[in-house]
Amino acid sequence: MLGGAFTVFPVVDANGALCGIVMAEEVRILLLDDSLEHVVNAGDIMRPPVFVAETDHLARAVELMRSSGLQAMPVVDSQSRVVCLVSEAVVAKAYWRKSAPKSLGGD
């Protein structure tokens, strides 16, 4: 599960609001050391949240991914609840669909 598209995991509070993110690399390290399983929790290793709102333009997601070095990030609603994750690949595909000629599958 940690291979592939999962590079960031949102951490939410009791109300479901985003409060941080955990990187896949950190989870991999924890998986290699069984002694940490019951000692470390998400709050110990989470970073401040980097996210976009569901109303933000994709250009904002690209800007944040570039500046933060993330390959994916949470998308939140007006109450900071995670609605989905957006990745570089999803953004690139969306831009390609809009800019590609119709004969190549664009809009």
mmCIF file of N, CA, C and O in Angstrom:
data_model
loop_
_atom_site.group_PDB
_atom_site.id
_atom_site.type_symbol
_atom_site.label_atom_id
_atom_site.label_comp_id
_atom_site.label_asym_id
_atom_site.label_seq_id
_atom_site.Cartn_x
_atom_site.Cartn_y
_atom_site.Cartn_z
ATOM 1 N N MET A 1 0.820 -1.199 0.000
ATOM 2 C CA MET A 1 0.000 0.000 0.000
ATOM 3 C C MET A 1 0.862 1.261 0.000
ATOM 4 O O MET A 1 0.463 2.280 -0.512
ATOM 5 N N LEU A 2 2.058 1.214 0.564
ATOM 6 C CA LEU A 2 2.878 2.408 0.617
ATOM 7 C C LEU A 2 3.619 2.663 -0.679
ATOM 8 O O LEU A 2 4.218 3.693 -0.859
ATOM 9 N N GLY A 3 3.584 1.718 -1.585
ATOM 10 C CA GLY A 3 4.153 1.989 -2.893
ATOM 11 C C GLY A 3 3.117 2.724 -3.711
ATOM 12 O O GLY A 3 2.031 3.045 -3.252
ATOM 13 N N GLY A 4 3.417 3.023 -4.933
ATOM 14 C CA GLY A 4 2.430 3.636 -5.798
ATOM 15 C C GLY A 4 2.123 5.063 -5.449
ATOM 16 O O GLY A 4 2.996 5.851 -5.155
ATOM 17 N N ALA A 5 0.838 5.408 -5.432
ATOM 18 C CA ALA A 5 0.404 6.805 -5.363
ATOM 19 C C ALA A 5 0.391 7.407 -3.963
ATOM 20 O O ALA A 5 0.283 8.599 -3.829
ATOM 21 N N PHE A 6 0.501 6.605 -2.911
ATOM 22 C CA PHE A 6 0.391 7.153 -1.566
ATOM 23 C C PHE A 6 1.721 7.708 -1.090
ATOM 24 O O PHE A 6 2.599 6.975 -0.670
ATOM 25 N N THR A 7 1.875 9.033 -1.150
ATOM 26 C CA THR A 7 3.099 9.680 -0.690
ATOM 27 C C THR A 7 2.839 10.574 0.510
ATOM 28 O O THR A 7 3.773 10.991 1.180
ATOM 29 N N VAL A 8 1.585 10.864 0.766
ATOM 30 C CA VAL A 8 1.211 11.715 1.894
ATOM 31 C C VAL A 8 -0.098 11.181 2.477
ATOM 32 O O VAL A 8 -0.975 10.721 1.751
ATOM 33 N N PHE A 9 -0.161 11.210 3.800
ATOM 34 C CA PHE A 9 -1.353 10.743 4.503
ATOM 35 C C PHE A 9 -1.882 11.879 5.368
ATOM 36 O O PHE A 9 -1.150 12.406 6.213
ATOM 37 N N PRO A 10 -3.128 12.279 5.179
ATOM 38 C CA PRO A 10 -3.691 13.337 6.017
ATOM 39 C C PRO A 10 -3.924 12.843 7.447
ATOM 40 O O PRO A 10 -4.273 11.686 7.657
ATOM 41 N N VAL A 11 -3.726 13.733 8.402
ATOM 42 C CA VAL A 11 -4.040 13.458 9.801
ATOM 43 C C VAL A 11 -5.186 14.393 10.165
ATOM 44 O O VAL A 11 -5.101 15.603 9.931
ATOM 45 N N VAL A 12 -6.258 13.826 10.715
ATOM 46 C CA VAL A 12 -7.434 14.630 11.044
ATOM 47 C C VAL A 12 -7.710 14.569 12.541
ATOM 48 O O VAL A 12 -7.313 13.620 13.221
ATOM 49 N N ASP A 13 -8.398 15.595 13.034
ATOM 50 C CA ASP A 13 -8.768 15.615 14.452
ATOM 51 C C ASP A 13 -10.096 14.879 14.646
ATOM 52 O O ASP A 13 -10.642 14.297 13.705
ATOM 53 N N ALA A 14 -10.609 14.918 15.867
ATOM 54 C CA ALA A 14 -11.842 14.204 16.204
ATOM 55 C C ALA A 14 -13.046 14.671 15.398
ATOM 56 O O ALA A 14 -14.013 13.934 15.218
ATOM 57 N N ASN A 15 -12.996 15.895 14.886
ATOM 58 C CA ASN A 15 -14.093 16.422 14.071
ATOM 59 C C ASN A 15 -13.888 16.185 12.582
ATOM 60 O O ASN A 15 -14.691 16.633 11.776
ATOM 61 N N GLY A 16 -12.793 15.527 12.231
ATOM 62 C CA GLY A 16 -12.511 15.251 10.826
ATOM 63 C C GLY A 16 -11.775 16.361 10.111
ATOM 64 O O GLY A 16 -11.582 16.296 8.905
ATOM 65 N N ALA A 17 -11.349 17.402 10.852
ATOM 66 C CA ALA A 17 -10.637 18.520 10.228
ATOM 67 C C ALA A 17 -9.150 18.184 10.093
ATOM 68 O O ALA A 17 -8.546 17.593 10.992
ATOM 69 N N LEU A 18 -8.576 18.579 8.993
ATOM 70 C CA LEU A 18 -7.159 18.350 8.738
ATOM 71 C C LEU A 18 -6.312 19.081 9.766
ATOM 72 O O LEU A 18 -6.499 20.265 10.008
ATOM 73 N N CYS A 19 -5.373 18.370 10.381
ATOM 74 C CA CYS A 19 -4.481 19.022 11.351
ATOM 75 C C CYS A 19 -3.017 18.794 11.035
ATOM 76 O O CYS A 19 -2.141 19.390 11.659
ATOM 77 N N GLY A 20 -2.716 17.947 10.058
ATOM 78 C CA GLY A 20 -1.327 17.710 9.664
ATOM 79 C C GLY A 20 -1.249 16.675 8.564
ATOM 80 O O GLY A 20 -2.271 16.150 8.109
ATOM 81 N N ILE A 21 -0.018 16.394 8.136
ATOM 82 C CA ILE A 21 0.213 15.350 7.144
ATOM 83 C C ILE A 21 1.400 14.504 7.586
ATOM 84 O O ILE A 21 2.291 14.989 8.280
ATOM 85 N N VAL A 22 1.378 13.251 7.209
ATOM 86 C CA VAL A 22 2.476 12.328 7.469
ATOM 87 C C VAL A 22 2.975 11.856 6.107
ATOM 88 O O VAL A 22 2.181 11.484 5.241
ATOM 89 N N MET A 23 4.286 11.878 5.957
ATOM 90 C CA MET A 23 4.889 11.467 4.695
ATOM 91 C C MET A 23 5.095 9.952 4.679
ATOM 92 O O MET A 23 5.384 9.334 5.707
ATOM 93 N N ALA A 24 4.991 9.349 3.510
ATOM 94 C CA ALA A 24 5.145 7.906 3.361
ATOM 95 C C ALA A 24 6.521 7.445 3.824
ATOM 96 O O ALA A 24 6.651 6.366 4.406
ATOM 97 N N GLU A 25 7.559 8.261 3.592
ATOM 98 C CA GLU A 25 8.914 7.867 4.017
ATOM 99 C C GLU A 25 8.970 7.644 5.527
ATOM 100 O O GLU A 25 9.654 6.740 6.006
ATOM 101 N N GLU A 26 8.271 8.492 6.275
ATOM 102 C CA GLU A 26 8.266 8.365 7.728
ATOM 103 C C GLU A 26 7.530 7.100 8.166
ATOM 104 O O GLU A 26 7.944 6.415 9.101
ATOM 105 N N VAL A 27 6.451 6.783 7.467
ATOM 106 C CA VAL A 27 5.713 5.558 7.778
ATOM 107 C C VAL A 27 6.577 4.343 7.470
ATOM 108 O O VAL A 27 6.622 3.381 8.250
ATOM 109 N N ARG A 28 7.307 4.381 6.361
ATOM 110 C CA ARG A 28 8.195 3.258 6.009
ATOM 111 C C ARG A 28 9.231 3.019 7.099
ATOM 112 O O ARG A 28 9.515 1.878 7.456
ATOM 113 N N ILE A 29 9.812 4.088 7.615
ATOM 114 C CA ILE A 29 10.811 3.959 8.682
ATOM 115 C C ILE A 29 10.190 3.286 9.899
ATOM 116 O O ILE A 29 10.787 2.394 10.506
ATOM 117 N N LEU A 30 8.981 3.702 10.261
ATOM 118 C CA LEU A 30 8.305 3.104 11.411
ATOM 119 C C LEU A 30 8.007 1.628 11.191
ATOM 120 O O LEU A 30 8.087 0.822 12.114
ATOM 121 N N LEU A 31 7.659 1.265 9.967
ATOM 122 C CA LEU A 31 7.355 -0.134 9.667
ATOM 123 C C LEU A 31 8.585 -1.031 9.799
ATOM 124 O O LEU A 31 8.463 -2.231 10.046
ATOM 125 N N LEU A 32 9.755 -0.442 9.658
ATOM 126 C CA LEU A 32 11.002 -1.215 9.758
ATOM 127 C C LEU A 32 11.441 -1.435 11.202
ATOM 128 O O LEU A 32 12.321 -2.244 11.465
ATOM 129 N N ASP A 33 10.856 -0.725 12.145
ATOM 130 C CA ASP A 33 11.241 -0.828 13.549
ATOM 131 C C ASP A 33 10.020 -1.168 14.394
ATOM 132 O O ASP A 33 9.280 -0.292 14.824
ATOM 133 N N ASP A 34 9.827 -2.454 14.649
ATOM 134 C CA ASP A 34 8.658 -2.920 15.406
ATOM 135 C C ASP A 34 8.569 -2.312 16.802
ATOM 136 O O ASP A 34 7.480 -2.198 17.362
ATOM 137 N N SER A 35 9.698 -1.911 17.378
ATOM 138 C CA SER A 35 9.674 -1.371 18.739
ATOM 139 C C SER A 35 8.961 -0.026 18.817
ATOM 140 O O SER A 35 8.570 0.411 19.898
ATOM 141 N N LEU A 36 8.772 0.645 17.672
ATOM 142 C CA LEU A 36 8.120 1.955 17.655
ATOM 143 C C LEU A 36 6.599 1.874 17.466
ATOM 144 O O LEU A 36 5.904 2.866 17.621
ATOM 145 N N GLU A 37 6.100 0.694 17.154
ATOM 146 C CA GLU A 37 4.690 0.526 16.813
ATOM 147 C C GLU A 37 3.733 1.090 17.864
ATOM 148 O O GLU A 37 2.743 1.734 17.535
ATOM 149 N N HIS A 38 3.999 0.872 19.130
ATOM 150 C CA HIS A 38 3.086 1.317 20.187
ATOM 151 C C HIS A 38 3.601 2.562 20.916
ATOM 152 O O HIS A 38 3.023 2.979 21.914
ATOM 153 N N VAL A 39 4.670 3.151 20.397
ATOM 154 C CA VAL A 39 5.271 4.313 21.049
ATOM 155 C C VAL A 39 5.023 5.590 20.259
ATOM 156 O O VAL A 39 4.811 6.653 20.829
ATOM 157 N N VAL A 40 5.007 5.481 18.940
ATOM 158 C CA VAL A 40 4.877 6.656 18.069
ATOM 159 C C VAL A 40 3.464 6.709 17.505
ATOM 160 O O VAL A 40 2.927 5.699 17.051
ATOM 161 N N ASN A 41 2.865 7.890 17.530
ATOM 162 C CA ASN A 41 1.554 8.060 16.900
ATOM 163 C C ASN A 41 1.653 9.121 15.806
ATOM 164 O O ASN A 41 2.699 9.763 15.651
ATOM 165 N N ALA A 42 0.597 9.320 15.073
ATOM 166 C CA ALA A 42 0.608 10.265 13.948
ATOM 167 C C ALA A 42 0.976 11.670 14.391
ATOM 168 O O ALA A 42 1.706 12.383 13.689
ATOM 169 N N GLY A 43 0.514 12.081 15.564
ATOM 170 C CA GLY A 43 0.821 13.414 16.067
ATOM 171 C C GLY A 43 2.304 13.633 16.308
ATOM 172 O O GLY A 43 2.797 14.755 16.229
ATOM 173 N N ASP A 44 3.032 12.552 16.586
ATOM 174 C CA ASP A 44 4.467 12.658 16.829
ATOM 175 C C ASP A 44 5.256 12.945 15.561
ATOM 176 O O ASP A 44 6.316 13.562 15.612
ATOM 177 N N ILE A 45 4.773 12.450 14.437
ATOM 178 C CA ILE A 45 5.560 12.572 13.206
ATOM 179 C C ILE A 45 4.909 13.453 12.143
ATOM 180 O O ILE A 45 5.499 13.685 11.091
ATOM 181 N N MET A 46 3.720 13.961 12.431
ATOM 182 C CA MET A 46 3.046 14.771 11.414
ATOM 183 C C MET A 46 3.735 16.116 11.226
ATOM 184 O O MET A 46 4.389 16.641 12.121
ATOM 185 N N ARG A 47 3.572 16.624 10.029
ATOM 186 C CA ARG A 47 4.063 17.945 9.650
ATOM 187 C C ARG A 47 2.861 18.883 9.574
ATOM 188 O O ARG A 47 1.732 18.426 9.464
ATOM 189 N N PRO A 48 3.127 20.186 9.582
ATOM 190 C CA PRO A 48 2.000 21.108 9.378
ATOM 191 C C PRO A 48 1.300 20.793 8.055
ATOM 192 O O PRO A 48 1.954 20.393 7.084
ATOM 193 N N PRO A 49 -0.006 20.964 8.014
ATOM 194 C CA PRO A 49 -0.724 20.602 6.790
ATOM 195 C C PRO A 49 -0.419 21.531 5.627
ATOM 196 O O PRO A 49 -0.300 22.739 5.782
ATOM 197 N N VAL A 50 -0.248 20.926 4.464
ATOM 198 C CA VAL A 50 -0.173 21.638 3.188
ATOM 199 C C VAL A 50 -1.370 21.119 2.417
ATOM 200 O O VAL A 50 -1.537 19.907 2.269
ATOM 201 N N PHE A 51 -2.232 22.015 1.955
ATOM 202 C CA PHE A 51 -3.492 21.573 1.341
ATOM 203 C C PHE A 51 -4.023 22.646 0.402
ATOM 204 O O PHE A 51 -3.551 23.782 0.395
ATOM 205 N N VAL A 52 -4.992 22.254 -0.380
ATOM 206 C CA VAL A 52 -5.757 23.198 -1.192
ATOM 207 C C VAL A 52 -7.226 23.026 -0.848
ATOM 208 O O VAL A 52 -7.647 21.966 -0.399
ATOM 209 N N ALA A 53 -7.979 24.091 -1.057
ATOM 210 C CA ALA A 53 -9.424 24.026 -0.863
ATOM 211 C C ALA A 53 -10.063 23.459 -2.127
ATOM 212 O O ALA A 53 -9.505 23.590 -3.226
ATOM 213 N N GLU A 54 -11.210 22.855 -1.971
ATOM 214 C CA GLU A 54 -11.882 22.266 -3.129
ATOM 215 C C GLU A 54 -12.304 23.333 -4.139
ATOM 216 O O GLU A 54 -12.574 23.009 -5.297
ATOM 217 N N THR A 55 -12.294 24.589 -3.742
ATOM 218 C CA THR A 55 -12.641 25.682 -4.658
ATOM 219 C C THR A 55 -11.410 26.316 -5.320
ATOM 220 O O THR A 55 -11.553 27.174 -6.181
ATOM 221 N N ASP A 56 -10.209 25.907 -4.907
ATOM 222 C CA ASP A 56 -8.975 26.461 -5.486
ATOM 223 C C ASP A 56 -8.778 25.958 -6.913
ATOM 224 O O ASP A 56 -9.191 24.846 -7.265
ATOM 225 N N HIS A 57 -8.106 26.755 -7.709
ATOM 226 C CA HIS A 57 -7.748 26.375 -9.068
ATOM 227 C C HIS A 57 -6.583 25.393 -9.011
ATOM 228 O O HIS A 57 -5.781 25.416 -8.075
ATOM 229 N N LEU A 58 -6.476 24.543 -10.003
ATOM 230 C CA LEU A 58 -5.387 23.565 -10.030
ATOM 231 C C LEU A 58 -4.008 24.232 -10.028
ATOM 232 O O LEU A 58 -3.040 23.654 -9.536
ATOM 233 N N ALA A 59 -3.923 25.444 -10.556
ATOM 234 C CA ALA A 59 -2.640 26.162 -10.549
ATOM 235 C C ALA A 59 -2.150 26.365 -9.115
ATOM 236 O O ALA A 59 -0.947 26.324 -8.844
ATOM 237 N N ARG A 60 -3.056 26.555 -8.183
ATOM 238 C CA ARG A 60 -2.692 26.705 -6.768
ATOM 239 C C ARG A 60 -2.099 25.406 -6.236
ATOM 240 O O ARG A 60 -1.119 25.408 -5.495
ATOM 241 N N ALA A 61 -2.682 24.280 -6.623
ATOM 242 C CA ALA A 61 -2.150 22.982 -6.206
ATOM 243 C C ALA A 61 -0.731 22.784 -6.748
ATOM 244 O O ALA A 61 0.159 22.336 -6.022
ATOM 245 N N VAL A 62 -0.518 23.140 -8.004
ATOM 246 C CA VAL A 62 0.812 23.014 -8.610
ATOM 247 C C VAL A 62 1.811 23.889 -7.858
ATOM 248 O O VAL A 62 2.914 23.448 -7.522
ATOM 249 N N GLU A 63 1.426 25.115 -7.594
ATOM 250 C CA GLU A 63 2.291 26.055 -6.872
ATOM 251 C C GLU A 63 2.683 25.503 -5.498
ATOM 252 O O GLU A 63 3.859 25.524 -5.116
ATOM 253 N N LEU A 64 1.712 24.992 -4.759
ATOM 254 C CA LEU A 64 1.993 24.451 -3.436
ATOM 255 C C LEU A 64 2.835 23.175 -3.494
ATOM 256 O O LEU A 64 3.712 22.968 -2.653
ATOM 257 N N MET A 65 2.568 22.318 -4.465
ATOM 258 C CA MET A 65 3.368 21.100 -4.592
ATOM 259 C C MET A 65 4.823 21.443 -4.901
ATOM 260 O O MET A 65 5.740 20.858 -4.326
ATOM 261 N N ARG A 66 5.027 22.395 -5.794
ATOM 262 C CA ARG A 66 6.401 22.809 -6.120
ATOM 263 C C ARG A 66 7.098 23.413 -4.914
ATOM 264 O O ARG A 66 8.236 23.077 -4.611
ATOM 265 N N SER A 67 6.438 24.328 -4.214
ATOM 266 C CA SER A 67 7.094 25.025 -3.112
ATOM 267 C C SER A 67 7.322 24.117 -1.895
ATOM 268 O O SER A 67 8.264 24.324 -1.133
ATOM 269 N N SER A 68 6.490 23.096 -1.724
ATOM 270 C CA SER A 68 6.614 22.213 -0.566
ATOM 271 C C SER A 68 7.375 20.926 -0.868
ATOM 272 O O SER A 68 7.751 20.200 0.052
ATOM 273 N N GLY A 69 7.564 20.643 -2.149
ATOM 274 C CA GLY A 69 8.245 19.402 -2.530
ATOM 275 C C GLY A 69 7.366 18.172 -2.427
ATOM 276 O O GLY A 69 7.844 17.046 -2.494
ATOM 277 N N LEU A 70 6.062 18.378 -2.283
ATOM 278 C CA LEU A 70 5.125 17.252 -2.191
ATOM 279 C C LEU A 70 4.703 16.785 -3.579
ATOM 280 O O LEU A 70 4.635 17.576 -4.511
ATOM 281 N N GLN A 71 4.396 15.498 -3.692
ATOM 282 C CA GLN A 71 3.864 14.953 -4.936
ATOM 283 C C GLN A 71 2.349 14.826 -4.883
ATOM 284 O O GLN A 71 1.711 14.550 -5.888
ATOM 285 N N ALA A 72 1.790 15.019 -3.699
ATOM 286 C CA ALA A 72 0.336 14.949 -3.509
ATOM 287 C C ALA A 72 -0.014 15.742 -2.260
ATOM 288 O O ALA A 72 0.848 16.000 -1.422
ATOM 289 N N MET A 73 -1.275 16.137 -2.172
ATOM 290 C CA MET A 73 -1.727 16.876 -0.990
ATOM 291 C C MET A 73 -3.233 16.722 -0.820
ATOM 292 O O MET A 73 -3.951 16.424 -1.781
ATOM 293 N N PRO A 74 -3.711 16.943 0.410
ATOM 294 C CA PRO A 74 -5.139 16.865 0.658
ATOM 295 C C PRO A 74 -5.892 18.051 0.039
ATOM 296 O O PRO A 74 -5.354 19.153 -0.081
ATOM 297 N N VAL A 75 -7.129 17.780 -0.309
ATOM 298 C CA VAL A 75 -8.077 18.812 -0.733
ATOM 299 C C VAL A 75 -9.128 18.856 0.364
ATOM 300 O O VAL A 75 -9.662 17.816 0.760
ATOM 301 N N VAL A 76 -9.402 20.064 0.881
ATOM 302 C CA VAL A 76 -10.341 20.192 2.003
ATOM 303 C C VAL A 76 -11.572 21.002 1.614
ATOM 304 O O VAL A 76 -11.529 21.821 0.702
ATOM 305 N N ASP A 77 -12.654 20.767 2.354
ATOM 306 C CA ASP A 77 -13.876 21.534 2.150
ATOM 307 C C ASP A 77 -13.845 22.783 3.031
ATOM 308 O O ASP A 77 -12.836 23.084 3.673
ATOM 309 N N SER A 78 -14.948 23.492 3.099
ATOM 310 C CA SER A 78 -15.001 24.751 3.842
ATOM 311 C C SER A 78 -14.837 24.572 5.352
ATOM 312 O O SER A 78 -14.578 25.533 6.063
ATOM 313 N N GLN A 79 -14.971 23.338 5.839
ATOM 314 C CA GLN A 79 -14.789 23.075 7.272
ATOM 315 C C GLN A 79 -13.478 22.333 7.553
ATOM 316 O O GLN A 79 -13.322 21.699 8.591
ATOM 317 N N SER A 80 -12.560 22.393 6.575
ATOM 318 C CA SER A 80 -11.228 21.772 6.679
ATOM 319 C C SER A 80 -11.259 20.253 6.731
ATOM 320 O O SER A 80 -10.295 19.623 7.158
ATOM 321 N N ARG A 81 -12.362 19.648 6.289
ATOM 322 C CA ARG A 81 -12.435 18.183 6.217
ATOM 323 C C ARG A 81 -11.851 17.730 4.895
ATOM 324 O O ARG A 81 -12.105 18.332 3.837
ATOM 325 N N VAL A 82 -11.075 16.653 4.933
ATOM 326 C CA VAL A 82 -10.444 16.129 3.723
ATOM 327 C C VAL A 82 -11.500 15.491 2.836
ATOM 328 O O VAL A 82 -12.264 14.633 3.280
ATOM 329 N N VAL A 83 -11.536 15.957 1.573
ATOM 330 C CA VAL A 83 -12.473 15.381 0.610
ATOM 331 C C VAL A 83 -11.778 14.405 -0.322
ATOM 332 O O VAL A 83 -12.399 13.459 -0.800
ATOM 333 N N CYS A 84 -10.500 14.630 -0.575
ATOM 334 C CA CYS A 84 -9.732 13.743 -1.434
ATOM 335 C C CYS A 84 -8.262 14.156 -1.378
ATOM 336 O O CYS A 84 -7.899 15.097 -0.681
ATOM 337 N N LEU A 85 -7.449 13.447 -2.129
ATOM 338 C CA LEU A 85 -6.053 13.825 -2.327
ATOM 339 C C LEU A 85 -5.884 14.163 -3.792
ATOM 340 O O LEU A 85 -6.518 13.546 -4.658
ATOM 341 N N VAL A 86 -5.034 15.131 -4.085
ATOM 342 C CA VAL A 86 -4.721 15.470 -5.465
ATOM 343 C C VAL A 86 -3.218 15.257 -5.639
ATOM 344 O O VAL A 86 -2.432 15.590 -4.754
ATOM 345 N N SER A 87 -2.841 14.669 -6.760
ATOM 346 C CA SER A 87 -1.433 14.382 -7.016
ATOM 347 C C SER A 87 -0.947 15.114 -8.263
ATOM 348 O O SER A 87 -1.760 15.606 -9.055
ATOM 349 N N GLU A 88 0.364 15.147 -8.422
ATOM 350 C CA GLU A 88 0.942 15.753 -9.621
ATOM 351 C C GLU A 88 0.372 15.084 -10.870
ATOM 352 O O GLU A 88 0.078 15.745 -11.861
ATOM 353 N N ALA A 89 0.238 13.769 -10.830
ATOM 354 C CA ALA A 89 -0.265 13.028 -11.991
ATOM 355 C C ALA A 89 -1.694 13.432 -12.337
ATOM 356 O O ALA A 89 -2.033 13.603 -13.513
ATOM 357 N N VAL A 90 -2.539 13.620 -11.324
ATOM 358 C CA VAL A 90 -3.932 14.024 -11.559
ATOM 359 C C VAL A 90 -3.978 15.423 -12.168
ATOM 360 O O VAL A 90 -4.735 15.679 -13.108
ATOM 361 N N VAL A 91 -3.151 16.323 -11.648
ATOM 362 C CA VAL A 91 -3.109 17.692 -12.168
ATOM 363 C C VAL A 91 -2.616 17.694 -13.610
ATOM 364 O O VAL A 91 -3.209 18.334 -14.483
ATOM 365 N N ALA A 92 -1.560 16.946 -13.889
ATOM 366 C CA ALA A 92 -1.016 16.880 -15.245
ATOM 367 C C ALA A 92 -2.056 16.322 -16.215
ATOM 368 O O ALA A 92 -2.224 16.849 -17.328
ATOM 369 N N LYS A 93 -2.774 15.312 -15.794
ATOM 370 C CA LYS A 93 -3.813 14.713 -16.643
ATOM 371 C C LYS A 93 -4.930 15.716 -16.929
ATOM 372 O O LYS A 93 -5.416 15.827 -18.047
ATOM 373 N N ALA A 94 -5.334 16.476 -15.917
ATOM 374 C CA ALA A 94 -6.393 17.483 -16.095
ATOM 375 C C ALA A 94 -5.952 18.568 -17.066
ATOM 376 O O ALA A 94 -6.711 18.971 -17.947
ATOM 377 N N TYR A 95 -4.710 19.046 -16.913
ATOM 378 C CA TYR A 95 -4.198 20.064 -17.831
ATOM 379 C C TYR A 95 -4.094 19.516 -19.250
ATOM 380 O O TYR A 95 -4.406 20.197 -20.214
ATOM 381 N N TRP A 96 -3.647 18.277 -19.367
ATOM 382 C CA TRP A 96 -3.517 17.671 -20.682
ATOM 383 C C TRP A 96 -4.876 17.570 -21.372
ATOM 384 O O TRP A 96 -5.019 17.891 -22.539
ATOM 385 N N ARG A 97 -5.884 17.150 -20.620
ATOM 386 C CA ARG A 97 -7.235 17.042 -21.192
ATOM 387 C C ARG A 97 -7.735 18.385 -21.708
ATOM 388 O O ARG A 97 -8.419 18.457 -22.721
ATOM 389 N N LYS A 98 -7.445 19.462 -20.977
ATOM 390 C CA LYS A 98 -7.908 20.791 -21.388
ATOM 391 C C LYS A 98 -7.118 21.335 -22.577
ATOM 392 O O LYS A 98 -7.660 22.077 -23.391
ATOM 393 N N SER A 99 -5.829 20.989 -22.677
ATOM 394 C CA SER A 99 -4.994 21.590 -23.715
ATOM 395 C C SER A 99 -4.809 20.712 -24.940
ATOM 396 O O SER A 99 -4.428 21.203 -25.999
ATOM 397 N N ALA A 100 -5.110 19.423 -24.838
ATOM 398 C CA ALA A 100 -4.916 18.520 -25.968
ATOM 399 C C ALA A 100 -5.995 18.743 -27.035
ATOM 400 O O ALA A 100 -7.145 19.044 -26.696
ATOM 401 N N PRO A 101 -5.627 18.592 -28.290
ATOM 402 C CA PRO A 101 -6.647 18.678 -29.346
ATOM 403 C C PRO A 101 -7.703 17.593 -29.142
ATOM 404 O O PRO A 101 -7.416 16.530 -28.596
ATOM 405 N N LYS A 102 -8.923 17.881 -29.563
ATOM 406 C CA LYS A 102 -10.014 16.915 -29.391
ATOM 407 C C LYS A 102 -9.692 15.559 -30.005
ATOM 408 O O LYS A 102 -10.087 14.538 -29.496
ATOM 409 N N SER A 103 -8.936 15.563 -31.098
ATOM 410 C CA SER A 103 -8.588 14.295 -31.738
ATOM 411 C C SER A 103 -7.705 13.422 -30.857
ATOM 412 O O SER A 103 -7.632 12.220 -31.050
ATOM 413 N N LEU A 104 -7.057 14.016 -29.842
ATOM 414 C CA LEU A 104 -6.202 13.271 -28.926
ATOM 415 C C LEU A 104 -6.863 13.038 -27.572
ATOM 416 O O LEU A 104 -6.229 12.607 -26.631
ATOM 417 N N GLY A 105 -8.134 13.363 -27.461
ATOM 418 C CA GLY A 105 -8.866 13.115 -26.225
ATOM 419 C C GLY A 105 -9.094 14.326 -25.358
ATOM 420 O O GLY A 105 -9.549 14.229 -24.247
ATOM 421 N N GLY A 106 -8.770 15.510 -25.872
ATOM 422 C CA GLY A 106 -9.014 16.739 -25.102
ATOM 423 C C GLY A 106 -10.467 17.147 -25.150
ATOM 424 O O GLY A 106 -11.267 16.558 -25.870
ATOM 425 N N ASP A 107 -10.818 18.162 -24.374
ATOM 426 C CA ASP A 107 -12.203 18.654 -24.344
ATOM 427 C C ASP A 107 -12.555 19.429 -25.593
ATOM 428 O O ASP A 107 -11.813 20.010 -26.252
#
